[in-house]
CSV table of C-alpha atoms in Angstrom, one decimal:
chain,number,residue,atom,x,y,z
A,1,MET,CA,0.0,0.0,0.0
A,2,ASP,CA,1.6,3.3,-1.1
A,3,HIS,CA,1.2,6.9,0.3
A,4,GLU,CA,-1.5,7.9,-2.1
A,5,GLN,CA,-3.7,4.9,-1.2
A,6,VAL,CA,-3.1,5.4,2.6
A,7,LEU,CA,-4.1,9.1,2.4
A,8,GLU,CA,-7.2,8.1,0.4
A,9,LEU,CA,-8.2,5.5,3.0
A,10,LEU,CA,-7.4,7.5,6.2
A,11,PRO,CA,-10.9,9.0,6.6
A,12,GLY,CA,-12.5,5.6,6.4
A,13,TYR,CA,-10.0,4.1,8.8
A,14,ILE,CA,-10.6,6.9,11.4
A,15,ASP,CA,-14.4,6.3,11.1
A,16,GLU,CA,-13.9,2.4,11.3
A,17,GLU,CA,-15.4,1.9,7.8
A,18,LEU,CA,-12.6,-0.1,6.2
A,19,SER,CA,-12.6,-3.9,5.8
A,20,LEU,CA,-10.3,-6.0,8.0
A,21,SER,CA,-7.7,-6.6,5.4
A,22,GLU,CA,-7.6,-2.9,4.3
A,23,ALA,CA,-7.2,-1.8,8.0
A,24,LEU,CA,-4.4,-4.3,8.5
A,25,GLU,CA,-2.5,-3.2,5.4
A,26,LEU,CA,-2.9,0.5,6.4
A,27,GLU,CA,-1.7,-0.1,9.9
A,28,ARG,CA,1.4,-1.9,8.6
A,29,HIS,CA,2.2,1.1,6.4
A,30,LEU,CA,1.6,3.6,9.2
A,31,ALA,CA,4.0,1.6,11.4
A,32,GLY,CA,6.9,2.4,9.1
A,33,CYS,CA,5.9,5.7,7.5
A,34,GLU,CA,6.4,8.9,9.5
A,35,PRO,CA,4.7,11.3,7.0
A,36,CYS,CA,1.6,9.2,6.8
A,37,LYS,CA,1.5,8.7,10.5
A,38,ARG,CA,1.5,12.5,11.0
A,39,ALA,CA,-1.3,12.9,8.4
A,40,TYR,CA,-3.3,10.2,10.3
A,41,GLU,CA,-2.8,12.1,13.7
A,42,GLN,CA,-3.8,15.4,12.2
A,43,GLN,CA,-7.0,13.9,10.7
A,44,ARG,CA,-7.8,12.0,13.9
A,45,GLN,CA,-7.5,15.3,15.9
A,46,VAL,CA,-9.8,17.1,13.5
A,47,SER,CA,-12.3,14.3,13.7
A,48,ALA,CA,-12.3,14.4,17.5
A,49,GLN,CA,-12.8,18.2,17.5
A,50,LEU,CA,-15.8,17.9,15.2
A,51,ARG,CA,-17.4,15.5,17.6
A,52,HIS,CA,-16.7,17.9,20.6
A,53,ALA,CA,-19.8,19.1,22.5
A,54,ASN,CA,-18.6,22.7,22.3
A,55,LEU,CA,-19.5,22.8,18.6
A,56,ARG,CA,-23.1,22.0,19.3
A,57,VAL,CA,-25.7,24.9,19.8
A,58,GLU,CA,-28.6,24.4,22.1
A,59,ALA,CA,-31.9,25.8,20.8
A,60,PRO,CA,-33.3,28.6,23.1
A,61,ALA,CA,-35.9,27.4,25.6
A,62,GLU,CA,-38.5,29.8,24.2
A,63,LEU,CA,-38.0,28.4,20.7
A,64,VAL,CA,-38.4,24.8,21.9
A,65,LYS,CA,-41.6,25.9,23.7
A,66,ARG,CA,-43.1,27.5,20.6
A,67,ILE,CA,-42.3,24.6,18.4
A,68,ARG,CA,-43.9,22.1,20.8
A,69,ALA,CA,-47.0,24.3,21.2
A,70,ALA,CA,-47.4,24.4,17.4
A,71,LEU,CA,-47.3,20.6,17.1
A,72,PRO,CA,-50.7,18.8,17.0
A,73,ALA,CA,-51.5,16.8,20.2
A,74,ARG,CA,-50.8,13.1,19.7
A,75,ARG,CA,-53.4,10.8,21.2
A,76,SER,CA,-52.2,7.4,22.4
A,77,ARG,CA,-53.2,4.1,20.6
A,78,TRP,CA,-55.5,3.2,23.5
A,79,GLN,CA,-57.2,6.5,23.4
A,80,ARG,CA,-57.9,6.1,19.7
A,81,LEU,CA,-59.3,2.6,20.4
A,82,TRP,CA,-61.5,3.9,23.1
A,83,ASP,CA,-62.9,6.6,20.7
A,84,ARG,CA,-63.7,3.9,18.2
A,85,PHE,CA,-65.2,1.2,20.3
A,86,GLY,CA,-65.7,2.3,23.9
A,87,ARG,CA,-67.8,5.4,23.3
A,88,SER,CA,-70.0,3.8,20.7
A,89,SER,CA,-71.4,1.5,23.4
A,90,GLY,CA,-71.5,4.0,26.3
A,91,GLY,CA,-68.3,2.7,27.8
A,92,GLY,CA,-69.8,-0.6,29.0
A,93,SER,CA,-68.1,-3.9,29.2
A,94,TRP,CA,-69.5,-5.0,25.8
A,95,GLY,CA,-67.8,-1.9,24.3
A,96,TRP,CA,-64.4,-3.3,25.3
A,97,ALA,CA,-65.0,-6.8,23.9
A,98,PRO,CA,-64.0,-5.8,20.3
A,99,VAL,CA,-61.0,-4.0,21.7
A,100,GLY,CA,-59.9,-7.1,23.6
A,101,ALA,CA,-60.4,-9.3,20.6
A,102,MET,CA,-58.4,-6.9,18.4
A,103,VAL,CA,-55.6,-6.7,20.9
A,104,THR,CA,-55.4,-10.5,21.2
A,105,SER,CA,-55.4,-10.8,17.4
A,106,VAL,CA,-52.6,-8.2,17.0
A,107,VAL,CA,-50.5,-9.8,19.7
A,108,ALA,CA,-50.9,-13.3,18.1
A,109,LEU,CA,-50.1,-11.9,14.7
A,110,ALA,CA,-47.0,-10.1,15.9
A,111,TRP,CA,-45.8,-13.2,17.8
A,112,SER,CA,-46.2,-15.4,14.7
A,113,ALA,CA,-44.5,-12.8,12.5
A,114,GLY,CA,-41.6,-12.5,14.9
A,115,LEU,CA,-41.1,-16.3,14.9
A,116,TYR,CA,-41.1,-16.3,11.1
A,117,LEU,CA,-38.8,-13.4,10.7
A,118,ALA,CA,-36.4,-14.8,13.4
A,119,VAL,CA,-35.6,-17.8,11.2
A,120,PRO,CA,-33.2,-16.7,8.5
A,121,SER,CA,-33.7,-18.0,4.9
A,122,GLY,CA,-31.3,-20.6,3.5
A,123,GLU,CA,-29.6,-18.0,1.3
A,124,THR,CA,-29.2,-15.6,4.3
A,125,ARG,CA,-27.5,-18.3,6.3
A,126,LEU,CA,-25.3,-19.2,3.4
A,127,THR,CA,-24.3,-15.6,2.8
A,128,GLN,CA,-23.4,-15.1,6.5
A,129,GLU,CA,-21.4,-18.4,6.4
A,130,LEU,CA,-19.5,-17.1,3.4
A,131,VAL,CA,-18.6,-13.8,5.0
A,132,ASP,CA,-17.5,-15.6,8.2
A,133,ASP,CA,-15.4,-18.0,6.2
A,134,HIS,CA,-13.8,-15.2,4.1
A,135,VAL,CA,-12.9,-13.3,7.3
A,136,ARG,CA,-11.4,-16.4,8.9
A,137,SER,CA,-9.3,-17.1,5.8
A,138,LEU,CA,-7.8,-13.6,6.2
A,139,GLN,CA,-7.3,-13.7,10.0
A,140,PHE,CA,-5.7,-17.0,10.3
A,141,ASN,CA,-3.7,-16.8,7.0
A,142,HIS,CA,-5.5,-19.7,5.5
A,143,LEU,CA,-6.1,-18.3,2.0
A,144,PHE,CA,-4.2,-21.1,0.4
A,145,ASP,CA,-3.6,-24.8,0.5
A,146,VAL,CA,-1.8,-24.6,-2.8
A,147,ILE,CA,0.1,-21.4,-3.8
A,148,SER,CA,0.5,-21.0,-7.5
A,149,THR,CA,-0.3,-18.6,-10.3
A,150,ASP,CA,-0.4,-21.5,-12.8
A,151,ARG,CA,-3.9,-23.0,-13.3
A,152,HIS,CA,-2.2,-26.2,-14.5
A,153,THR,CA,-0.8,-26.5,-11.0
A,154,VAL,CA,-3.9,-25.4,-9.1
A,155,LYS,CA,-6.5,-27.5,-11.0
A,156,PRO,CA,-4.7,-30.9,-10.7
A,157,TRP,CA,-4.2,-30.2,-6.9
A,158,PHE,CA,-7.9,-30.7,-6.4
A,159,ASP,CA,-7.9,-34.2,-8.1
A,160,GLY,CA,-9.0,-36.9,-5.6
A,161,LYS,CA,-9.9,-34.3,-2.9
A,162,LEU,CA,-13.3,-33.5,-4.3
A,163,ASP,CA,-16.1,-35.4,-6.0
A,164,PHE,CA,-16.1,-32.9,-8.9
A,165,ALA,CA,-13.5,-31.1,-11.1
A,166,PRO,CA,-13.7,-27.3,-10.5
A,167,PRO,CA,-13.0,-25.1,-13.4
A,168,VAL,CA,-9.8,-23.0,-12.9
A,169,VAL,CA,-9.1,-20.1,-15.2
A,170,ASP,CA,-6.2,-17.6,-15.5
A,171,LEU,CA,-7.3,-13.9,-15.5
A,172,ALA,CA,-3.8,-12.3,-15.0
A,173,ARG,CA,-4.0,-10.4,-18.2
A,174,GLN,CA,-7.4,-8.9,-17.2
A,175,GLY,CA,-5.9,-7.7,-13.9
A,176,TYR,CA,-7.1,-10.5,-11.6
A,177,PRO,CA,-4.3,-13.0,-11.3
A,178,LEU,CA,-4.9,-16.4,-9.8
A,179,VAL,CA,-2.7,-16.8,-6.7
A,180,GLY,CA,-3.8,-20.3,-5.3
A,181,GLY,CA,-6.6,-22.4,-4.1
A,182,ARG,CA,-7.8,-24.4,-1.1
A,183,LEU,CA,-10.4,-26.8,0.1
A,184,ASP,CA,-13.2,-25.5,2.4
A,185,TYR,CA,-16.5,-26.7,3.9
A,186,LEU,CA,-19.5,-24.7,3.1
A,187,ASN,CA,-23.3,-25.2,2.9
A,188,GLY,CA,-22.9,-28.7,4.3
A,189,ARG,CA,-20.3,-30.0,1.8
A,190,SER,CA,-16.7,-29.7,0.6
A,191,VAL,CA,-16.1,-26.9,-1.9
A,192,ALA,CA,-13.3,-25.7,-4.0
A,193,VAL,CA,-12.0,-22.1,-3.4
A,194,MET,CA,-9.9,-20.4,-6.1
A,195,VAL,CA,-8.1,-17.3,-4.7
A,196,TYR,CA,-7.6,-14.3,-7.0
A,197,ARG,CA,-6.3,-10.8,-6.4
A,198,TYR,CA,-7.2,-7.4,-7.5
A,199,LYS,CA,-4.2,-5.3,-6.5
A,200,LEU,CA,-4.0,-5.8,-2.7
A,201,HIS,CA,-7.6,-7.2,-2.5
A,202,PRO,CA,-8.1,-11.0,-2.3
A,203,ILE,CA,-11.1,-12.5,-4.1
A,204,ASN,CA,-12.3,-15.8,-2.8
A,205,LEU,CA,-14.2,-17.7,-5.5
A,206,TYR,CA,-16.2,-20.7,-4.0
A,207,VAL,CA,-17.3,-23.4,-6.5
A,208,TRP,CA,-19.4,-26.5,-6.1
A,209,PRO,CA,-21.9,-28.5,-8.3
A,210,GLY,CA,-25.3,-27.1,-8.8
A,211,ASN,CA,-28.3,-26.8,-11.2
A,212,ASP,CA,-28.0,-23.7,-13.4
A,213,ALA,CA,-31.4,-24.2,-15.1
A,214,GLY,CA,-33.2,-20.8,-15.1
A,215,ALA,CA,-30.4,-19.3,-12.9
A,216,PRO,CA,-30.5,-15.5,-12.6
A,217,PRO,CA,-27.5,-13.4,-13.7
A,218,PRO,CA,-24.9,-12.4,-11.1
A,219,ARG,CA,-26.2,-9.9,-8.6
A,220,ILE,CA,-23.7,-7.9,-6.5
A,221,TYR,CA,-24.6,-6.8,-3.0
A,222,GLN,CA,-22.9,-5.8,0.2
A,223,GLN,CA,-22.7,-7.3,3.6
A,224,GLN,CA,-20.5,-6.3,6.6
A,225,GLY,CA,-18.3,-4.2,4.3
A,226,TYR,CA,-17.7,-6.9,1.7
A,227,HIS,CA,-19.1,-7.3,-1.8
A,228,LEU,CA,-20.6,-10.6,-2.8
A,229,ALA,CA,-22.0,-12.1,-5.9
A,230,HIS,CA,-23.7,-15.4,-6.7
A,231,TRP,CA,-24.4,-17.1,-10.0
A,232,SER,CA,-24.6,-20.5,-11.6
A,233,ALA,CA,-23.1,-21.7,-14.9
A,234,ALA,CA,-22.2,-24.9,-16.6
A,235,GLY,CA,-23.6,-27.0,-13.8
A,236,MET,CA,-21.7,-25.2,-11.1
A,237,ASN,CA,-22.6,-22.8,-8.2
A,238,TYR,CA,-20.3,-19.8,-7.9
A,239,TRP,CA,-20.0,-17.4,-5.0
A,240,ALA,CA,-17.4,-14.6,-5.0
A,241,ILE,CA,-16.5,-12.3,-2.1
A,242,THR,CA,-14.0,-9.6,-1.7
A,243,ASP,CA,-13.3,-6.3,0.1
A,244,ALA,CA,-12.7,-4.7,-3.3
A,245,GLY,CA,-15.3,-2.4,-4.7
A,246,GLU,CA,-18.4,-3.3,-6.6
A,247,THR,CA,-16.9,-2.1,-9.9
A,248,GLU,CA,-13.8,-4.3,-9.4
A,249,LEU,CA,-15.9,-7.4,-8.5
A,250,ASN,CA,-18.2,-6.8,-11.5
A,251,GLY,CA,-15.1,-6.7,-13.7
A,252,PHE,CA,-13.8,-9.9,-12.3
A,253,ILE,CA,-17.2,-11.7,-12.9
A,254,ALA,CA,-17.5,-10.4,-16.4
A,255,ASN,CA,-14.0,-11.6,-17.3
A,256,LEU,CA,-14.6,-14.9,-15.7
A,257,LEU,CA,-17.8,-15.5,-17.5
A,258,ALA,CA,-16.2,-14.5,-20.8
A,259,HIS,CA,-13.4,-17.0,-20.3
A,260,PRO,CA,-13.9,-20.5,-21.6
A,261,ALA,CA,-14.1,-23.0,-18.8
A,262,SER,CA,-10.9,-24.9,-18.2
């Protein structure tokens, strides 16, 4: 990571918006670069001053009073229910019967909806599993079981270790060099992971057999600061994840799909 990249990423680092790998690379650079360290300290002090309470202005009490007086009175939900049901029957016990039934129904509906929403979908669980696995591969330095930029070395390495032959392509000319591969366990089965790079950003490409009939095109979305994409092609499931930007991941996918399967 050079000076220009560090200065560009410093605001995100101070606001804790960088991915884990970007933060680690930036910290390594700061440890040995005095000018960048001074720039970081200056920006950190400015950020701290902007958050200082002395820069905040309290509204005058008279202004707050006038604003509150101008706002319409807000009746509670129970008051509105009483207006609708209680008064129509003179406030007797029968008037509250519809209210009780309504409350019971609302509570039951909310409880059922809560149970349904609390159970994540299969794709949501898989997405979180992918993010967790990607982070672990960076934290514990387990990006590779085989380190090579040659697809003719990486592809044969998987022989006998999986019940399928993963396609391995070389995208070095397109700016996404292959740097290795590994075995992993995902979605209840063993999968192949091809590791590519875009500059300093690793791209984990997970592959396992799947049905691509009627599969939608790749869709890129973001989770926990990472960009992910999922698609199916030639009887394989593909998931890609990286801390690079959406444009960079989209370029990787486009080049991968345009390349004939190995």
